[in-house]
PDB file of C-alpha atoms and ligand atoms in Angstrom:
ATOM      1  CA  UNK A  28      12.388  -1.388  22.654  1.00 94.00           C
ATOM      2  CA  UNK A  29      10.290   0.787  20.318  1.00 97.00           C
ATOM      3  CA  UNK A  30       7.455  -0.867  18.407  1.00 98.00           C
ATOM      4  CA  UNK A  31       7.174   0.274  14.834  1.00 98.00           C
ATOM      5  CA  UNK A  32       4.344  -0.353  12.381  1.00 99.00           C
ATOM      6  CA  UNK A  33       5.106   0.319   8.705  1.00 99.00           C
ATOM      7  CA  UNK A  34       2.378   1.089   6.151  1.00 98.00           C
ATOM      8  CA  UNK A  35       2.966   0.404   2.460  1.00 98.00           C
ATOM      9  CA  UNK A  36       0.944   0.330  -0.759  1.00 98.00           C
ATOM     10  CA  UNK A  37       3.345  -1.262  -3.239  1.00 97.00           C
ATOM     11  CA  UNK A  38       6.816  -2.688  -3.666  1.00 97.00           C
ATOM     12  CA  UNK A  39       8.005  -1.554  -0.234  1.00 98.00           C
ATOM     13  CA  UNK A  40      11.662  -0.860  -0.981  1.00 98.00           C
ATOM     14  CA  UNK A  41      11.814   1.804   1.748  1.00 98.00           C
ATOM     15  CA  UNK A  42      10.242  -0.629   4.210  1.00 98.00           C
ATOM     16  CA  UNK A  43      12.902  -3.182   3.219  1.00 98.00           C
ATOM     17  CA  UNK A  44      15.646  -0.621   3.808  1.00 98.00           C
ATOM     18  CA  UNK A  45      14.306   0.051   7.314  1.00 98.00           C
ATOM     19  CA  UNK A  46      13.985  -3.663   8.133  1.00 98.00           C
ATOM     20  CA  UNK A  47      17.444  -4.455   6.726  1.00 98.00           C
ATOM     21  CA  UNK A  48      19.034  -1.656   8.745  1.00 98.00           C
ATOM     22  CA  UNK A  49      18.329  -3.659  11.926  1.00 98.00           C
ATOM     23  CA  UNK A  50      18.077  -0.436  13.931  1.00 98.00           C
ATOM     24  CA  UNK A  51      19.035  -0.776  17.597  1.00 96.00           C
ATOM     25  CA  UNK A  52      16.112  -0.530  20.022  1.00 95.00           C
ATOM     26  CA  UNK A  53      13.587  -0.981  17.178  1.00 98.00           C
ATOM     27  CA  UNK A  54      11.180  -3.870  16.687  1.00 98.00           C
ATOM     28  CA  UNK A  55       9.230  -3.965  13.423  1.00 98.00           C
ATOM     29  CA  UNK A  56       5.905  -5.071  14.907  1.00 98.00           C
ATOM     30  CA  UNK A  57       3.985  -5.254  11.625  1.00 98.00           C
ATOM     31  CA  UNK A  58       3.818  -4.229   7.982  1.00 98.00           C
ATOM     32  CA  UNK A  59       0.287  -3.280   6.916  1.00 98.00           C
ATOM     33  CA  UNK A  60      -1.184  -2.270   3.579  1.00 98.00           C
ATOM     34  CA  UNK A  61      -4.313  -1.038   1.849  1.00 98.00           C
ATOM     35  CA  UNK A  62      -3.680  -3.618  -0.865  1.00 97.00           C
ATOM     36  CA  UNK A  63      -3.325  -7.343  -0.268  1.00 97.00           C
ATOM     37  CA  UNK A  64      -1.262  -7.622  -3.450  1.00 97.00           C
ATOM     38  CA  UNK A  65       1.382  -5.097  -2.323  1.00 98.00           C
ATOM     39  CA  UNK A  66       4.660  -6.822  -3.185  1.00 97.00           C
ATOM     40  CA  UNK A  67       6.272  -5.642   0.041  1.00 98.00           C
ATOM     41  CA  UNK A  68       3.843  -7.690   2.148  1.00 98.00           C
ATOM     42  CA  UNK A  69       5.164 -10.997   0.822  1.00 98.00           C
ATOM     43  CA  UNK A  70       8.747  -9.852   1.408  1.00 98.00           C
ATOM     44  CA  UNK A  71       7.978  -8.888   5.023  1.00 98.00           C
ATOM     45  CA  UNK A  72       6.076 -12.115   5.685  1.00 98.00           C
ATOM     46  CA  UNK A  73       9.091 -14.096   4.480  1.00 98.00           C
ATOM     47  CA  UNK A  74      11.194 -12.266   7.045  1.00 98.00           C
ATOM     48  CA  UNK A  75       8.780 -13.446   9.756  1.00 98.00           C
ATOM     49  CA  UNK A  76       7.191 -10.020  10.261  1.00 98.00           C
ATOM     50  CA  UNK A  77       3.441  -9.856  10.956  1.00 98.00           C
ATOM     51  CA  UNK A  78       1.547  -8.576   7.898  1.00 98.00           C
ATOM     52  CA  UNK A  79      -2.060  -7.656   7.230  1.00 98.00           C
ATOM     53  CA  UNK A  80      -4.103  -5.643   4.755  1.00 98.00           C
ATOM     54  CA  UNK A  81      -7.504  -4.069   4.389  1.00 98.00           C
ATOM     55  CA  UNK A  82      -8.747  -2.774   1.059  1.00 97.00           C
ATOM     56  CA  UNK A  83      -9.851   0.846   1.100  1.00 97.00           C
ATOM     57  CA  UNK A  84     -12.342   0.029  -1.660  1.00 96.00           C
ATOM     58  CA  UNK A  85     -14.414  -1.928   0.863  1.00 97.00           C
ATOM     59  CA  UNK A  86     -15.106   1.202   2.938  1.00 98.00           C
ATOM     60  CA  UNK A  87     -17.571   3.885   1.966  1.00 97.00           C
ATOM     61  CA  UNK A  88     -15.630   6.819   3.409  1.00 98.00           C
ATOM     62  CA  UNK A  89     -12.039   7.814   4.122  1.00 98.00           C
ATOM     63  CA  UNK A  90     -12.849   7.953   7.814  1.00 98.00           C
ATOM     64  CA  UNK A  91     -14.343   4.445   7.852  1.00 98.00           C
ATOM     65  CA  UNK A  92     -11.169   3.082   6.248  1.00 98.00           C
ATOM     66  CA  UNK A  93      -8.867   5.095   8.515  1.00 98.00           C
ATOM     67  CA  UNK A  94     -10.794   3.944  11.593  1.00 98.00           C
ATOM     68  CA  UNK A  95     -10.408   0.308  10.556  1.00 98.00           C
ATOM     69  CA  UNK A  96      -6.711   0.893   9.839  1.00 98.00           C
ATOM     70  CA  UNK A  97      -6.210   2.555  13.241  1.00 98.00           C
ATOM     71  CA  UNK A  98      -7.699  -0.528  14.918  1.00 98.00           C
ATOM     72  CA  UNK A  99      -5.284  -2.784  13.058  1.00 98.00           C
ATOM     73  CA  UNK A 100      -2.314  -0.549  13.834  1.00 98.00           C
ATOM     74  CA  UNK A 101      -3.157  -0.054  17.500  1.00 98.00           C
ATOM     75  CA  UNK A 102      -3.281  -3.804  18.085  1.00 98.00           C
ATOM     76  CA  UNK A 103       0.536  -3.608  17.805  1.00 98.00           C
ATOM     77  CA  UNK A 104       0.841  -0.731  20.321  1.00 98.00           C
ATOM     78  CA  UNK A 105       3.170   1.296  18.112  1.00 98.00           C
ATOM     79  CA  UNK A 106       5.557   3.941  19.389  1.00 98.00           C
ATOM     80  CA  UNK A 107       5.987   5.022  15.775  1.00 98.00           C
ATOM     81  CA  UNK A 108       3.942   4.567  12.601  1.00 98.00           C
ATOM     82  CA  UNK A 109       5.972   4.853   9.396  1.00 99.00           C
ATOM     83  CA  UNK A 110       4.361   5.685   6.046  1.00 98.00           C
ATOM     84  CA  UNK A 111       6.689   4.136   3.484  1.00 98.00           C
ATOM     85  CA  UNK A 112       4.988   4.620   0.132  1.00 97.00           C
ATOM     86  CA  UNK A 113       1.487   4.474   1.645  1.00 98.00           C
ATOM     87  CA  UNK A 114      -0.558   6.044  -1.126  1.00 96.00           C
ATOM     88  CA  UNK A 115      -3.600   7.201   0.787  1.00 96.00           C
ATOM     89  CA  UNK A 116      -4.643  10.688   1.840  1.00 95.00           C
ATOM     90  CA  UNK A 117      -5.192  10.468   5.580  1.00 97.00           C
ATOM     91  CA  UNK A 118      -8.045  12.001   7.549  1.00 98.00           C
ATOM     92  CA  UNK A 119      -7.332  14.629  10.220  1.00 98.00           C
ATOM     93  CA  UNK A 120      -8.644  12.065  12.746  1.00 98.00           C
ATOM     94  CA  UNK A 121      -5.928   9.587  11.728  1.00 98.00           C
ATOM     95  CA  UNK A 122      -3.204  12.266  11.798  1.00 98.00           C
ATOM     96  CA  UNK A 123      -4.256  13.524  15.224  1.00 98.00           C
ATOM     97  CA  UNK A 124      -4.491  10.013  16.662  1.00 98.00           C
ATOM     98  CA  UNK A 125      -0.810   9.458  15.840  1.00 98.00           C
ATOM     99  CA  UNK A 126       0.343  13.024  16.393  1.00 97.00           C
ATOM    100  CA  UNK A 127       4.143  13.229  16.864  1.00 98.00           C
ATOM    101  CA  UNK A 128       4.547   9.489  16.196  1.00 98.00           C
ATOM    102  CA  UNK A 129       3.661   9.341  12.499  1.00 98.00           C
ATOM    103  CA  UNK A 130       6.319   9.960   9.831  1.00 98.00           C
ATOM    104  CA  UNK A 131       6.248   9.946   6.034  1.00 98.00           C
ATOM    105  CA  UNK A 132       8.724   9.992   3.176  1.00 98.00           C
ATOM    106  CA  UNK A 133       7.932  12.229   0.231  1.00 98.00           C
ATOM    107  CA  UNK A 134       9.957  12.222  -3.010  1.00 98.00           C
ATOM    108  CA  UNK A 135      10.564  15.959  -3.287  1.00 98.00           C
ATOM    109  CA  UNK A 136      12.312  18.725  -1.428  1.00 98.00           C
ATOM    110  CA  UNK A 137       9.312  19.970   0.537  1.00 97.00           C
ATOM    111  CA  UNK A 138       7.649  22.425   0.592  1.00 97.00           C
ATOM    112  CA  UNK A 139       8.102  22.198  -3.192  1.00 98.00           C
ATOM    113  CA  UNK A 140       6.010  19.644  -5.061  1.00 98.00           C
ATOM    114  CA  UNK A 141       3.578  18.279  -2.512  1.00 97.00           C
ATOM    115  CA  UNK A 142       1.281  15.583  -3.891  1.00 96.00           C
ATOM    116  CA  UNK A 143       1.863  13.312  -6.882  1.00 97.00           C
ATOM    117  CA  UNK A 144       4.199  13.236  -9.922  1.00 98.00           C
ATOM    118  CA  UNK A 145       6.933  15.135  -8.103  1.00 98.00           C
ATOM    119  CA  UNK A 146       9.803  14.257 -10.452  1.00 98.00           C
ATOM    120  CA  UNK A 147       7.845  15.127 -13.609  1.00 98.00           C
ATOM    121  CA  UNK A 148       6.968  18.452 -12.052  1.00 98.00           C
ATOM    122  CA  UNK A 149      10.551  19.172 -10.954  1.00 98.00           C
ATOM    123  CA  UNK A 150      11.772  18.474 -14.506  1.00 98.00           C
ATOM    124  CA  UNK A 151       9.005  20.608 -16.036  1.00 98.00           C
ATOM    125  CA  UNK A 152       9.954  23.460 -13.703  1.00 98.00           C
ATOM    126  CA  UNK A 153      13.587  23.267 -14.837  1.00 98.00           C
ATOM    127  CA  UNK A 154      14.898  22.381 -11.361  1.00 98.00           C
ATOM    128  CA  UNK A 155      18.609  21.510 -11.148  1.00 98.00           C
ATOM    129  CA  UNK A 156      18.205  19.538  -7.929  1.00 98.00           C
ATOM    130  CA  UNK A 157      15.659  17.033  -6.648  1.00 98.00           C
ATOM    131  CA  UNK A 158      15.411  15.023  -3.474  1.00 98.00           C
ATOM    132  CA  UNK A 159      13.315  13.565  -0.726  1.00 98.00           C
ATOM    133  CA  UNK A 160      11.944  14.694   2.608  1.00 97.00           C
ATOM    134  CA  UNK A 161      11.106  12.759   5.753  1.00 97.00           C
ATOM    135  CA  UNK A 162       8.645  14.602   7.943  1.00 98.00           C
ATOM    136  CA  UNK A 163       6.192  14.249  10.780  1.00 98.00           C
ATOM    137  CA  UNK A 164       2.654  14.002   9.457  1.00 98.00           C
ATOM    138  CA  UNK A 165       0.069  16.675  10.178  1.00 97.00           C
ATOM    139  CA  UNK A 166      -3.435  16.952   8.672  1.00 95.00           C
ATOM    140  CA  UNK A 167      -2.207  19.233   5.885  1.00 94.00           C
ATOM    141  CA  UNK A 168      -0.844  17.041   3.053  1.00 91.00           C
ATOM    142  CA  UNK A 169       2.995  16.801   2.952  1.00 91.00           C
ATOM    143  CA  UNK A 170       3.417  19.776   5.293  1.00 93.00           C
ATOM    144  CA  UNK A 171       4.558  18.539   8.727  1.00 96.00           C
ATOM    145  CA  UNK A 172       7.828  19.311  10.552  1.00 97.00           C
ATOM    146  CA  UNK A 173      10.817  18.210   8.463  1.00 97.00           C
ATOM    147  CA  UNK A 174      13.137  15.602   9.983  1.00 97.00           C
ATOM    148  CA  UNK A 175      15.635  15.110   7.138  1.00 96.00           C
ATOM    149  CA  UNK A 176      16.159  15.890   3.487  1.00 96.00           C
ATOM    150  CA  UNK A 177      18.410  14.361   0.851  1.00 97.00           C
ATOM    151  CA  UNK A 178      19.446  16.100  -2.349  1.00 97.00           C
ATOM    152  CA  UNK A 179      20.481  14.806  -5.784  1.00 98.00           C
ATOM    153  CA  UNK A 180      21.391  16.666  -8.968  1.00 98.00           C
ATOM    154  CA  UNK A 181      19.131  16.732 -12.012  1.00 98.00           C
ATOM    155  CA  UNK A 182      21.329  15.982 -15.008  1.00 98.00           C
ATOM    156  CA  UNK A 183      20.939  16.734 -18.693  1.00 97.00           C
ATOM    157  CA  UNK A 184      18.903  14.010 -20.352  1.00 97.00           C
ATOM    158  CA  UNK A 185      17.189  12.962 -17.133  1.00 98.00           C
ATOM    159  CA  UNK A 186      13.663  11.576 -17.232  1.00 98.00           C
ATOM    160  CA  UNK A 187      11.256  11.238 -14.330  1.00 98.00           C
ATOM    161  CA  UNK A 188      12.382   7.599 -14.034  1.00 98.00           C
ATOM    162  CA  UNK A 189      16.111   8.361 -13.847  1.00 98.00           C
ATOM    163  CA  UNK A 190      15.513  11.100 -11.265  1.00 98.00           C
ATOM    164  CA  UNK A 191      13.231   8.770  -9.269  1.00 98.00           C
ATOM    165  CA  UNK A 192      15.911   6.062  -9.219  1.00 98.00           C
ATOM    166  CA  UNK A 193      18.581   8.548  -8.060  1.00 98.00           C
ATOM    167  CA  UNK A 194      16.329   9.913  -5.327  1.00 98.00           C
ATOM    168  CA  UNK A 195      15.261   6.436  -4.212  1.00 98.00           C
ATOM    169  CA  UNK A 196      18.866   5.517  -3.345  1.00 98.00           C
ATOM    170  CA  UNK A 197      18.997   8.485  -0.992  1.00 97.00           C
ATOM    171  CA  UNK A 198      15.591   7.582   0.473  1.00 98.00           C
ATOM    172  CA  UNK A 199      16.975   4.174   1.399  1.00 98.00           C
ATOM    173  CA  UNK A 200      19.835   5.612   3.464  1.00 97.00           C
ATOM    174  CA  UNK A 201      17.970   8.559   4.950  1.00 97.00           C
ATOM    175  CA  UNK A 202      14.799   6.789   6.121  1.00 98.00           C
ATOM    176  CA  UNK A 203      16.482   4.226   8.413  1.00 98.00           C
ATOM    177  CA  UNK A 204      18.541   7.066   9.929  1.00 96.00           C
ATOM    178  CA  UNK A 205      15.390   9.070  10.654  1.00 97.00           C
ATOM    179  CA  UNK A 206      13.765   6.044  12.284  1.00 98.00           C
ATOM    180  CA  UNK A 207      16.924   5.485  14.345  1.00 97.00           C
ATOM    181  CA  UNK A 208      16.899   9.133  15.434  1.00 97.00           C
ATOM    182  CA  UNK A 209      13.260   8.829  16.496  1.00 97.00           C
ATOM    183  CA  UNK A 210      13.851   5.563  18.355  1.00 97.00           C
ATOM    184  CA  UNK A 211      16.813   7.070  20.196  1.00 96.00           C
ATOM    185  CA  UNK A 212      14.660  10.022  21.303  1.00 96.00           C
ATOM    186  CA  UNK A 213      16.792  12.516  19.367  1.00 95.00           C
ATOM    187  CA  UNK A 214      13.913  14.282  17.572  1.00 96.00           C
ATOM    188  CA  UNK A 215      12.224  17.154  19.399  1.00 96.00           C
ATOM    189  CA  UNK A 216       9.400  19.063  17.693  1.00 96.00           C
ATOM    190  CA  UNK A 217       9.322  22.802  18.351  1.00 95.00           C
ATOM    191  CA  UNK A 218       6.520  24.475  16.430  1.00 92.00           C
ATOM    192  CA  UNK A 219       6.962  23.393  12.823  1.00 93.00           C
ATOM    193  CA  UNK A 220      10.658  22.559  13.251  1.00 95.00           C
ATOM    194  CA  UNK A 221      12.421  19.426  14.343  1.00 97.00           C
ATOM    195  CA  UNK A 222      15.397  19.994  16.609  1.00 93.00           C
ATOM    196  CA  UNK A 223      17.953  17.227  16.509  1.00 86.00           C
ATOM    197  CA  UNK A 224      21.099  17.598  18.600  1.00 76.00           C
ATOM    198  CA  UNK A 225      22.648  14.916  16.416  1.00 70.00           C
ATOM    199  CA  UNK A 226      22.831  17.517  13.678  1.00 54.00           C
ATOM    200  CA  UNK A 227      25.159  15.605  11.407  1.00 51.00           C
ATOM    201  CA  UNK A 228      22.523  12.951  10.894  1.00 45.00           C
ATOM    202  CA  UNK A 229      19.342  15.041  10.828  1.00 41.00           C
ATOM    203  CA  UNK A 230      20.620  17.645   8.412  1.00 42.00           C
ATOM    204  CA  UNK A 231      21.698  14.969   6.009  1.00 45.00           C
ATOM    205  CA  UNK A 232      21.417  16.891   2.774  1.00 48.00           C
ATOM    206  CA  UNK A 233      24.270  15.319   0.911  1.00 48.00           C
ATOM    207  CA  UNK A 234      24.807  15.576  -2.791  1.00 48.00           C
ATOM    208  CA  UNK A 235      24.673  12.110  -4.309  1.00 46.00           C
ATOM    209  CA  UNK A 236      25.452  11.724  -7.999  1.00 41.00           C
TER     210      UNK A 236
HETATM  211  C1  GRF E   6       8.963   6.340  -2.747  1.00 66.35           C
HETATM  212  O1  GRF E   6       9.541   7.069  -3.767  1.00 66.35           O
HETATM  213  C2  GRF E   6       8.402   7.247  -1.689  1.00 66.35           C
HETATM  214  O2  GRF E   6       9.125   8.426  -1.549  1.00 66.35           O
HETATM  215  C3  GRF E   6       7.034   7.552  -2.226  1.00 66.35           C
HETATM  216  O3  GRF E   6       6.592   6.364  -2.827  1.00 66.35           O
HETATM  217  C4  GRF E   6       7.717   5.589  -3.211  1.00 66.35           C
HETATM  218  C5  GRF E   6       7.552   4.268  -2.531  1.00 66.35           C
HETATM  219  O4  GRF E   6       8.498   3.337  -2.954  1.00 66.35           O
HETATM  220  N1  GRF E   6       6.179   8.048  -1.168  1.00 66.35           N
HETATM  221  P1  GRF E   6       8.673   1.969  -2.154  1.00 66.35           P
HETATM  222  O5  GRF E   6       7.300   1.316  -2.082  1.00 66.35           O
HETATM  223  O6  GRF E   6       9.215   2.278  -0.808  1.00 66.35           O
HETATM  224  O7  GRF E   6       9.612   1.157  -2.980  1.00 66.35           O
END
């Protein structure tokens, strides 16, 4: 059984998708947050999952917060730490501590549009496709080895909200698959690439209208 700790900052719909997928060989050990009011925490607690939060505003440096968060996370002895809408920039110390067992979902087709406001920026750039990327986390923001990507069209009349909603649907199918691939030991990192013999699942760049 693989122990998984999920970190969220808000509504937690990706976390819910992972929990609801009931992935074989996966135990959701805890859902943690940097905000005690994160809506996803209440949802997880109702499901009987351990939850906890510490507020980053109570720490005077990023490292002090990350160190406190690492202590909380490590109490659950995680095989994998999943960032599911965790809106904090992580220190290199945090990234190194969980090297090769820390994954993130980002709402763009990386390496395009790292950082915030990805859908606005894709629209402003005149992109005809958008999507999401699940990747291993390295100290450089939104740059680690890519596990899976999902693609959606950008349609005439789209706004950032309509694109976000279309991408989110894909996030919800892709993320549980990536966690399942990790738990089954199918993901091998070679340099900055992820090799997955189960190619059909890892290279899941379907077009979803
Ligand atoms: C998702 O779009 C995710 O890609 C981004 O933040 C959003 C989180 O949504 N990192 P939710 O909290 O999972 O509903």
